Tab-separated table of C-alpha atoms in Angstrom:
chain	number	residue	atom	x	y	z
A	1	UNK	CA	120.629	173.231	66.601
A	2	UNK	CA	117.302	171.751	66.128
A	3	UNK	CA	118.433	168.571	67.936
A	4	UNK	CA	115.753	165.521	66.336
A	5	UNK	CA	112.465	166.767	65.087
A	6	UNK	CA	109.500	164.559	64.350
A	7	UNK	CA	106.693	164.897	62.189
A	8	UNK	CA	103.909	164.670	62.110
A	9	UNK	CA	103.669	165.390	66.162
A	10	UNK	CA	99.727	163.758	65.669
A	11	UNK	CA	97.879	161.890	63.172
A	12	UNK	CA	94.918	159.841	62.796
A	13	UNK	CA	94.263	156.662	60.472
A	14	UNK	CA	91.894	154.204	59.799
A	15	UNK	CA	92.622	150.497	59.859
A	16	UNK	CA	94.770	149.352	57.039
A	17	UNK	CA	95.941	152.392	55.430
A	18	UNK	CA	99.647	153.473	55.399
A	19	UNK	CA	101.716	156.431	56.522
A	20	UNK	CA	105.164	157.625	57.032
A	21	UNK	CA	106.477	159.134	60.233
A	22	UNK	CA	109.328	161.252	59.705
A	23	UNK	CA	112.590	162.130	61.829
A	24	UNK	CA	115.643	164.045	60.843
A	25	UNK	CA	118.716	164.759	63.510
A	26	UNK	CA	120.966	167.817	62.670
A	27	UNK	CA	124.058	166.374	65.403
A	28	UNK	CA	126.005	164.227	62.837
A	29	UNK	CA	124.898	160.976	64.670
A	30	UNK	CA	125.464	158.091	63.434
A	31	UNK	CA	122.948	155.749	65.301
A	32	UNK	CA	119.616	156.606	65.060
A	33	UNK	CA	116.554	154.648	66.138
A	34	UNK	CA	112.871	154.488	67.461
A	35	UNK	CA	111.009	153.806	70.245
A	36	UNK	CA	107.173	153.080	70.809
A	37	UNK	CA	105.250	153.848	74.105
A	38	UNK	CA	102.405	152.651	75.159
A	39	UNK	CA	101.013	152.366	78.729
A	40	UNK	CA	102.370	150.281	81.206
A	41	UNK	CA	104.807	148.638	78.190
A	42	UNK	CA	107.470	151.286	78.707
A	43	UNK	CA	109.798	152.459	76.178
A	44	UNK	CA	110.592	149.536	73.382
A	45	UNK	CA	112.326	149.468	70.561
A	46	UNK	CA	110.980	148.912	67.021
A	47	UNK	CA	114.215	149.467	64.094
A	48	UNK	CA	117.358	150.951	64.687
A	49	UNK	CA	120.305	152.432	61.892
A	50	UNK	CA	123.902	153.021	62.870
A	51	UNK	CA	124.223	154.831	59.432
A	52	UNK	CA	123.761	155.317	56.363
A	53	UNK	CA	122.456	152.155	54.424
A	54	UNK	CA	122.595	150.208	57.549
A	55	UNK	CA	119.164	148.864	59.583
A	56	UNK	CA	118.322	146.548	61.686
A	57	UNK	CA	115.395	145.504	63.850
A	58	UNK	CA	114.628	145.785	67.252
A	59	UNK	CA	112.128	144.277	69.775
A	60	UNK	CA	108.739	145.230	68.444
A	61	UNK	CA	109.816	145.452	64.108
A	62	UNK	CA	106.656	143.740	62.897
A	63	UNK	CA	104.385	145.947	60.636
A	64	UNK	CA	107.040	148.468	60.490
A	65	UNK	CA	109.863	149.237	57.749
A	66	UNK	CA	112.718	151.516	58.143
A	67	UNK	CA	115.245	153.036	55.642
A	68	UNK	CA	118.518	155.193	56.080
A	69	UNK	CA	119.772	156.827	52.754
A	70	UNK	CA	121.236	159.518	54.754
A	71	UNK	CA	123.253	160.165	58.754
A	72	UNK	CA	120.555	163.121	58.566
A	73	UNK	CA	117.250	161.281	58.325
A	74	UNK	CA	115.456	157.931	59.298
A	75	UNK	CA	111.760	157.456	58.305
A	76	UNK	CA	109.417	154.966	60.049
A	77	UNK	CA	106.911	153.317	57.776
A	78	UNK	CA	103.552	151.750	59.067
A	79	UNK	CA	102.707	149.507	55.595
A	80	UNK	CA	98.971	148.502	56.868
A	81	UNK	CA	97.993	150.309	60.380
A	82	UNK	CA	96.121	148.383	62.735
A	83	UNK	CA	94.814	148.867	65.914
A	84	UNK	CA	97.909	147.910	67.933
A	85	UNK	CA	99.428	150.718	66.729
A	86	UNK	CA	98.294	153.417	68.290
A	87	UNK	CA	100.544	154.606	70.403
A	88	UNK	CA	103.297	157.325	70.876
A	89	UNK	CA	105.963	156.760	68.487
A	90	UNK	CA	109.786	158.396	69.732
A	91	UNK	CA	113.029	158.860	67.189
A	92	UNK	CA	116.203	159.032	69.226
A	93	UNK	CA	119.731	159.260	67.990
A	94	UNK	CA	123.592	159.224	69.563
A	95	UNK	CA	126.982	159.722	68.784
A	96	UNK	CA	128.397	155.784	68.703
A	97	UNK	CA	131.026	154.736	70.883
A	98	UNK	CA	129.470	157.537	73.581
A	99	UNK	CA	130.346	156.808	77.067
A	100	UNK	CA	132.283	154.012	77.152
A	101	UNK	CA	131.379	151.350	78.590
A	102	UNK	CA	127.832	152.047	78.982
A	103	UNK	CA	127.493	151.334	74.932
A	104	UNK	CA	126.004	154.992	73.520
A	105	UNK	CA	122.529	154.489	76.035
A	106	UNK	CA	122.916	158.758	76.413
A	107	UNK	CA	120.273	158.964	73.905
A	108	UNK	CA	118.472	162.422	72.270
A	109	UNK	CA	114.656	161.519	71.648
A	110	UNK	CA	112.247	163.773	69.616
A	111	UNK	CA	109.088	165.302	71.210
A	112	UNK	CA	107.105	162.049	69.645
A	113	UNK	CA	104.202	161.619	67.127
A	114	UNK	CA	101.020	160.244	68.767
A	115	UNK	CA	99.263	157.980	66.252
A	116	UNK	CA	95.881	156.731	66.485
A	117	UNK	CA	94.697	153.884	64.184
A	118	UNK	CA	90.725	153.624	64.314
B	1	UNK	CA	114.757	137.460	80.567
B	2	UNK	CA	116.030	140.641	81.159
B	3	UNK	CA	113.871	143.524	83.175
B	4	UNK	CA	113.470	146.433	84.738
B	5	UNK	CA	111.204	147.403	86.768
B	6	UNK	CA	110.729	151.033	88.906
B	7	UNK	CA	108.340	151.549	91.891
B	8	UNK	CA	106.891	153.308	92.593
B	9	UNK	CA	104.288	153.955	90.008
B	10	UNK	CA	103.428	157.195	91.162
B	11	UNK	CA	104.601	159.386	93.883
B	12	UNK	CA	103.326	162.693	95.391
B	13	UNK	CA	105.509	164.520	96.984
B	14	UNK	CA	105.072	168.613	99.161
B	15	UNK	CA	107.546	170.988	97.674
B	16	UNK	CA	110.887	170.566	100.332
B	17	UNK	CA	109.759	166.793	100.980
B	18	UNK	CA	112.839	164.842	100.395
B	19	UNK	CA	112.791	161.202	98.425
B	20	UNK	CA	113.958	158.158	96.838
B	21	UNK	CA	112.908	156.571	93.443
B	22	UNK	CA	113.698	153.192	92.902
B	23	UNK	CA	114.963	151.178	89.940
B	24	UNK	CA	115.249	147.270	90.284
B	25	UNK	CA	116.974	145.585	87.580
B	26	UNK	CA	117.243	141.496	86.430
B	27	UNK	CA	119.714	141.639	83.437
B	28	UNK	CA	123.009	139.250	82.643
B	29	UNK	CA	125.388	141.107	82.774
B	30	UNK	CA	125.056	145.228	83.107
B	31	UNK	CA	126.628	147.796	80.830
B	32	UNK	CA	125.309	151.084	81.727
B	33	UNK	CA	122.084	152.121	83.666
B	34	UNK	CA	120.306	155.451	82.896
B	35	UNK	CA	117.998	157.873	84.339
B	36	UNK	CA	115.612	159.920	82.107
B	37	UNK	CA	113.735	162.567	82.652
B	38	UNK	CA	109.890	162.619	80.661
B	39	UNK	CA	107.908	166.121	81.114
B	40	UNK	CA	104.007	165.429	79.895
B	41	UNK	CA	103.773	165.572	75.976
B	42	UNK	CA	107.937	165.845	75.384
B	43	UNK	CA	110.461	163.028	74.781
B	44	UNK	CA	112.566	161.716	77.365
B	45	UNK	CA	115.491	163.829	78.542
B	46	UNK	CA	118.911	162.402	79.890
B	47	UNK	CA	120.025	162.910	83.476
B	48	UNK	CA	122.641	160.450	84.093
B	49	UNK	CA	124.803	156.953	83.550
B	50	UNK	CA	125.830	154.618	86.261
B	51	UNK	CA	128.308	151.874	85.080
B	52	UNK	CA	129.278	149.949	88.249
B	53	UNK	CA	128.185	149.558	92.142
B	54	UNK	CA	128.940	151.915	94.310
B	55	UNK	CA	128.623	154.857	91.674
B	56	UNK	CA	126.758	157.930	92.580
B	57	UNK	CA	126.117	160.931	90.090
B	58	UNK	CA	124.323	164.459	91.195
B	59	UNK	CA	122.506	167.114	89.522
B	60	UNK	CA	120.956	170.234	91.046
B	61	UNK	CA	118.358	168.737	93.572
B	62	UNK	CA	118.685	165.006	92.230
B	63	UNK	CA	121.444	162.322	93.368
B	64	UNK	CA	121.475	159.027	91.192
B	65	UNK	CA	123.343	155.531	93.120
B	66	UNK	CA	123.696	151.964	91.950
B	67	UNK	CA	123.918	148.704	93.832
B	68	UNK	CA	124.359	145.490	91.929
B	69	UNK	CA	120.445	144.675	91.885
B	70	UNK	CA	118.829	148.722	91.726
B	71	UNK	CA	119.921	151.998	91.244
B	72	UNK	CA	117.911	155.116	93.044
B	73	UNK	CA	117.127	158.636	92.132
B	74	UNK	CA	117.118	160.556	95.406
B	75	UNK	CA	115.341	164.117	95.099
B	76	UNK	CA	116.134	166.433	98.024
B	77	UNK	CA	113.700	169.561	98.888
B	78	UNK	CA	112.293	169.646	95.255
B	79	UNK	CA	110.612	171.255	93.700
B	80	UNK	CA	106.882	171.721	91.622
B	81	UNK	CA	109.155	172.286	88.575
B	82	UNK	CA	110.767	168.590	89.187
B	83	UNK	CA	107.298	166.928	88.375
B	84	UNK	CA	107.857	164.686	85.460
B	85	UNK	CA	107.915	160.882	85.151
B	86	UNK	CA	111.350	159.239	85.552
B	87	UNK	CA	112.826	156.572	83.555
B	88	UNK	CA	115.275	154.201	84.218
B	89	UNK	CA	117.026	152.010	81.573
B	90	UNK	CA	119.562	149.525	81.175
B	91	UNK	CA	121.982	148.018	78.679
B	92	UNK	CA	123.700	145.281	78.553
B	93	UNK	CA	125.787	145.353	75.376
B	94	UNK	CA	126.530	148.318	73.329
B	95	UNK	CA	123.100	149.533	71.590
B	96	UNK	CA	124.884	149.585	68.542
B	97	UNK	CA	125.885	145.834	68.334
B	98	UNK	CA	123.157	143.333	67.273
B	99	UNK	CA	120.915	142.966	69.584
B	100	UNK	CA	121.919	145.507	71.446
B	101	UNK	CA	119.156	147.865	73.298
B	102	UNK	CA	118.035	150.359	75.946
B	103	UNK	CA	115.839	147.917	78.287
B	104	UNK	CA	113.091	150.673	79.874
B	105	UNK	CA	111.388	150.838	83.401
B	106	UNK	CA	107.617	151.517	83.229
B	107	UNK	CA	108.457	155.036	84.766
B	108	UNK	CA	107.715	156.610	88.141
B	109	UNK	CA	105.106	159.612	87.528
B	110	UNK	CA	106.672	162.453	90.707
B	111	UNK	CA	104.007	165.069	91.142
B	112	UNK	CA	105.377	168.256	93.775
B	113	UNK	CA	102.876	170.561	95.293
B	114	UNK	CA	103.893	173.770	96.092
């Protein structure tokens, strides 16, 4: 098993142009979601899918759009890049309904794309 | 508001030198805290979930325990191959509800010297 690969794993822009960062999961999970990180922020969360069809946003969802037409993939878009946007960008999934009580937090993250917007 | 916070920032340790990493948490009401492991240029890996006070979970070198207010990540005789930066999270409804969410530490960067 792959586990969740990300692509592109770096990648430069210039203010206001768009790009698509792209993660695919081979593990049949359901919920799938992603993560920015940027220094002394911590981990925070930006969309999140718990299938096919289904999106919603998280903490940080402003300049980004998600979609889920598959369980298999979940693409990040960045419509106009600015500035505040560079950063390290993570794509985690889980099974749903993993671990009981503590809610599916036993997540699988990708080795990250680190995007620079000049 | 709820928050996590880990101390400390950064921590050097000599290979064999026991110690404690700390996770302080200010949430309503917690689900599930977590312990992550982060090598330099990689994603975060899981280690282990704590549900309730009093819980204790152990891997290898590393013993994770939870109070009601902060959890800690003891690491006894460790060694260069446990440098990484540990995360702590926390939930406090299931991340797949509305609204629901891992809430992440700022990470404590553990650096062993042979």
């Amino acid at each position: 098993n792959a586990g969740v690969t990300q692509t592109p794993k770096f990648q430069v822009l210039k203010t206001g142009q768009s790009m698509t960062l792209q993660c695919a999961q081979d593990m049949n999970h359901e919920y799938m979601s992603w993560y920015r990180q940027d220094p002394g922020m911590g981990l925070r969360l930006i969309h999140y899918s718990v299938g096919a069809g289904i999106t919603d946003q998280g903490e940080v969802p402003n300049g980004y759009n998600v979609s889920r037409s598959t369980t298999e993939d979940f693409p990040l878009r960045l419509l106009s890049a600015a500035p505040s946007q560079t950063s390290v960008y993570f794509c985690a999934s889980t099974v749903m309904g993993l671990a009981g009580a503590g809610g599916a937090g036993e997540l699988f993250f990708g080795e990250g794309s680190r995007l620079t917007v000049l | 508001e709820d928050q996590v916070t880990q101390s400390p920032e950064a921590l050097r340790l000599q290979e064999g030198e026991s110690s404690s990493l700390n996770c302080s948490y200010t949430v309503s009401g917690l689900r599930g805290l977590f312990w992550y492991r982060q090598d330099p240029g990689k994603g975060p890996e899981f280690l282990f979930t704590l549900y309730s006070a009093g819980e204790e979970k152990e891997k290898e070198r590393l013993k994770a325990t939870l109070t009601k207010k902060e959890s800690f990540l003891h690491i006894t005789a460790p060694k260069p191959e446990d440098s990484a930066t540990y995360l702590c999270a926390v939930t406090t409804r299931p991340i797949y509800n509305q609204g629901g969410k891992l809430i992440f530490g700022q990470g404590t960067e553990l650096s062993v010297k042979p």
